[in-house]
GROMACS .gro file of C-alpha atoms in nm:
model
  188
    1MET     CA    1   0.001  -0.002   0.000
    2ARG     CA    2   0.126   0.350  -0.089
    3ASN     CA    3   0.179   0.618   0.172
    4ALA     CA    4  -0.038   0.916   0.116
    5LEU     CA    5   0.163   1.209   0.013
    6LYS     CA    6   0.073   1.547   0.160
    7ARG     CA    7   0.110   1.838  -0.081
    8HIS     CA    8   0.057   2.195   0.043
    9TYR     CA    9  -0.098   2.407  -0.222
   10GLY     CA   10  -0.291   2.738  -0.223
   11GLN     CA   11  -0.053   2.935  -0.008
   12GLY     CA   12   0.121   3.112  -0.291
   13ASP     CA   13   0.456   2.950  -0.232
   14LEU     CA   14   0.709   2.854  -0.490
   15HIS     CA   15   0.751   2.474  -0.528
   16PHE     CA   16   1.091   2.295  -0.569
   17ILE     CA   17   1.002   1.982  -0.756
   18THR     CA   18   1.220   1.690  -0.858
   19PHE     CA   19   1.100   1.399  -1.066
   20SER     CA   20   1.285   1.111  -1.227
   21CYS     CA   21   1.277   0.901  -1.539
   22TYR     CA   22   1.160   0.547  -1.496
   23ARG     CA   23   1.396   0.345  -1.286
   24ARG     CA   24   1.638   0.643  -1.304
   25ARG     CA   25   1.724   0.559  -1.658
   26PRO     CA   26   1.902   0.826  -1.857
   27LEU     CA   27   1.590   0.877  -2.093
   28LEU     CA   28   1.691   1.247  -2.120
   29GLY     CA   29   2.043   1.149  -2.200
   30THR     CA   30   2.063   1.320  -2.542
   31ALA     CA   31   2.068   1.681  -2.628
   32ARG     CA   32   1.766   1.616  -2.850
   33ALA     CA   33   1.559   1.469  -2.572
   34ARG     CA   34   1.656   1.762  -2.337
   35ASP     CA   35   1.568   2.011  -2.605
   36GLN     CA   36   1.231   1.841  -2.653
   37PHE     CA   37   1.158   1.853  -2.277
   38VAL     CA   38   1.244   2.218  -2.270
   39LYS     CA   39   1.023   2.296  -2.561
   40ILE     CA   40   0.732   2.112  -2.403
   41LEU     CA   41   0.790   2.281  -2.063
   42GLU     CA   42   0.755   2.617  -2.228
   43GLU     CA   43   0.439   2.519  -2.401
   44VAL     CA   44   0.286   2.391  -2.071
   45ARG     CA   45   0.402   2.709  -1.883
   46ARG     CA   46   0.220   2.933  -2.139
   47ARG     CA   47  -0.099   2.725  -2.144
   48HIS     CA   48  -0.124   2.688  -1.761
   49GLU     CA   49   0.012   3.026  -1.653
   50PHE     CA   50   0.275   2.944  -1.390
   51ARG     CA   51   0.609   3.126  -1.329
   52LEU     CA   52   0.922   2.929  -1.384
   53VAL     CA   53   1.204   3.051  -1.156
   54GLY     CA   54   1.459   2.783  -1.216
   55TYR     CA   55   1.518   2.450  -1.375
   56VAL     CA   56   1.781   2.188  -1.459
   57VAL     CA   57   1.716   1.896  -1.702
   58MET     CA   58   1.954   1.611  -1.628
   59PRO     CA   59   1.982   1.270  -1.812
   60GLU     CA   60   1.766   1.087  -1.558
   61HIS     CA   61   1.589   1.360  -1.358
   62VAL     CA   62   1.460   1.708  -1.364
   63HIS     CA   63   1.453   1.996  -1.099
   64LEU     CA   64   1.202   2.271  -1.132
   65LEU     CA   65   1.139   2.584  -0.919
   66LEU     CA   66   0.805   2.724  -1.002
   67SER     CA   67   0.499   2.899  -0.876
   68GLU     CA   68   0.152   2.757  -0.843
   69PRO     CA   69  -0.044   2.789  -1.171
   70ALA     CA   70  -0.330   3.028  -1.207
   71LYS     CA   71  -0.608   2.777  -1.227
   72LYS     CA   72  -0.472   2.430  -1.118
   73ASN     CA   73  -0.221   2.290  -0.877
   74PRO     CA   74   0.149   2.179  -0.943
   75SER     CA   75   0.043   1.820  -0.935
   76LYS     CA   76  -0.186   1.864  -1.243
   77ILE     CA   77   0.079   2.062  -1.424
   78LEU     CA   78   0.333   1.793  -1.374
   79GLN     CA   79   0.079   1.536  -1.493
   80VAL     CA   80   0.041   1.728  -1.815
   81LEU     CA   81   0.409   1.794  -1.857
   82LYS     CA   82   0.517   1.435  -1.795
   83GLN     CA   83   0.234   1.301  -2.027
   84LYS     CA   84   0.335   1.525  -2.321
   85VAL     CA   85   0.710   1.460  -2.278
   86ALA     CA   86   0.650   1.079  -2.248
   87ARG     CA   87   0.432   1.082  -2.567
   88ALA     CA   88   0.677   1.277  -2.766
   89LEU     CA   89   0.989   1.105  -2.665
   90LEU     CA   90   0.852   0.744  -2.647
   91GLN     CA   91   0.701   0.790  -2.996
   92LYS     CA   92   1.049   0.880  -3.133
   93ARG     CA   93   1.206   0.592  -2.951
   94ARG     CA   94   0.953   0.345  -3.094
   95ARG     CA   95   1.004   0.476  -3.453
   96ALA     CA   96   1.384   0.444  -3.412
   97SER     CA   97   1.363   0.095  -3.262
   98SER     CA   98   1.105  -0.035  -3.515
   99VAL     CA   99   1.382  -0.064  -3.785
  100GLN     CA  100   1.608  -0.272  -3.545
  101LEU     CA  101   1.568  -0.640  -3.469
  102SER     CA  102   1.390  -0.679  -3.147
  103LEU     CA  103   1.427  -0.982  -2.927
  104PRO     CA  104   1.125  -1.046  -2.693
  105PHE     CA  105   1.287  -1.046  -2.349
  106GLU     CA  106   1.054  -1.070  -2.045
  107GLY     CA  107   0.919  -0.731  -1.933
  108SER     CA  108   1.109  -0.535  -2.207
  109GLN     CA  109   0.792  -0.417  -2.381
  110ARG     CA  110   0.638  -0.317  -2.049
  111GLU     CA  111   0.932  -0.110  -1.950
  112GLU     CA  112   0.945   0.067  -2.290
  113ALA     CA  113   0.593   0.199  -2.212
  114HIS     CA  114   0.713   0.385  -1.899
  115PHE     CA  115   0.910   0.711  -1.918
  116TRP     CA  116   0.869   0.864  -1.568
  117GLN     CA  117   0.857   0.742  -1.218
  118ARG     CA  118   0.511   0.783  -1.071
  119ARG     CA  119   0.581   1.015  -0.782
  120PHE     CA  120   0.767   1.348  -0.746
  121TYR     CA  121   0.943   1.537  -0.465
  122ASP     CA  122   0.773   1.868  -0.387
  123PHE     CA  123   0.918   2.110  -0.132
  124ASN     CA  124   0.731   2.440  -0.054
  125VAL     CA  125   0.982   2.735  -0.081
  126TRP     CA  126   0.869   3.019   0.138
  127SER     CA  127   1.166   3.239   0.185
  128ALA     CA  128   1.443   3.420  -0.014
  129LYS     CA  129   1.689   3.210   0.164
  130LYS     CA  130   1.527   2.887   0.046
  131VAL     CA  131   1.498   3.023  -0.311
  132LYS     CA  132   1.871   3.080  -0.319
  133GLU     CA  133   1.943   2.749  -0.156
  134LYS     CA  134   1.730   2.551  -0.409
  135LEU     CA  135   1.874   2.734  -0.712
  136GLU     CA  136   2.225   2.678  -0.591
  137TYR     CA  137   2.144   2.307  -0.525
  138MET     CA  138   2.006   2.242  -0.867
  139HIS     CA  139   2.283   2.416  -1.056
  140ALA     CA  140   2.549   2.253  -0.830
  141ASN     CA  141   2.396   1.919  -0.890
  142LEU     CA  142   2.538   1.918  -1.251
  143VAL     CA  143   2.892   1.937  -1.119
  144GLN     CA  144   2.833   1.694  -0.831
  145ARG     CA  145   2.707   1.439  -1.079
  146LYS     CA  146   3.015   1.500  -1.298
  147LEU     CA  147   2.814   1.599  -1.602
  148VAL     CA  148   3.021   1.922  -1.634
  149GLN     CA  149   3.305   2.095  -1.455
  150HIS     CA  150   3.099   2.417  -1.425
  151PRO     CA  151   2.730   2.481  -1.456
  152ARG     CA  152   2.791   2.727  -1.749
  153ASP     CA  153   2.878   2.427  -1.959
  154TRP     CA  154   2.524   2.279  -1.933
  155PRO     CA  155   2.274   2.468  -2.140
  156TRP     CA  156   1.965   2.292  -2.006
  157SER     CA  157   1.947   2.493  -1.682
  158SER     CA  158   1.873   2.837  -1.560
  159TRP     CA  159   2.230   2.897  -1.449
  160ALA     CA  160   2.307   3.148  -1.733
  161HIS     CA  161   2.007   3.359  -1.635
  162TYR     CA  162   2.115   3.396  -1.268
  163ALA     CA  163   2.491   3.444  -1.357
  164GLY     CA  164   2.392   3.732  -1.585
  165LYS     CA  165   2.512   3.540  -1.895
  166GLY     CA  166   2.196   3.578  -2.094
  167GLU     CA  167   1.897   3.371  -2.119
  168SER     CA  168   1.889   2.986  -2.089
  169ARG     CA  169   1.697   2.771  -2.350
  170ILE     CA  170   1.375   2.887  -2.178
  171ARG     CA  171   1.291   3.229  -2.033
  172MET     CA  172   1.295   3.258  -1.660
  173ASP     CA  173   1.025   3.448  -1.469
  174SER     CA  174   1.272   3.665  -1.275
  175GLU     CA  175   1.481   3.962  -1.383
  176GLN     CA  176   1.859   3.936  -1.385
  177GLY     CA  177   2.008   4.120  -1.091
  178LYS     CA  178   1.697   4.076  -0.877
  179ASN     CA  179   1.760   3.919  -0.545
  180ALA     CA  180   1.577   3.608  -0.416
  181GLU     CA  181   1.337   3.824  -0.205
  182GLU     CA  182   1.225   4.010  -0.516
  183VAL     CA  183   1.182   3.688  -0.694
  184ILE     CA  184   0.958   3.545  -0.427
  185SER     CA  185   0.743   3.857  -0.397
  186ARG     CA  186   0.683   3.855  -0.776
  187THR     CA  187   0.559   3.496  -0.758
  188ARG     CA  188   0.291   3.545  -0.493
   0.00000   0.00000   0.00000
């Protein structure tokens, strides 16, 4: 039996969200897959009207720092985002693998149908100190995981925006030079 998760919505907090690919597989391991994820994230943000304050797309998981959407809650937004990404990327994988010889190993087709783990981590971010902490954590995670030597070398993150090095692949909903307190006050 699953433990009931308690989510705290409706308080105007930002949400630091982490979710993983199925069985932590590197399903976002290519630049093309990460680009597709970012494109879909922007589409979902525009449609559901939430503010994106930070993000990092890694090969096997994603970090987002976002506001609650205008009409729904972050759980519903993640459901839409994950479904759209899974459909787009699984369809590409199926087309690519259909030309290859496939041996029927037990469970292999079932695993191909999954893209994301079911649950996600959600932490309510209520202070400027926590905004800074979560942004630093997600950008440092790239170096800690040895994907790059410096976050500037990973274009699928919000690091460039906060370092004043221009925009990342998706527009952030905070202005360069704004401190974390101003970022929080603009999201509430």
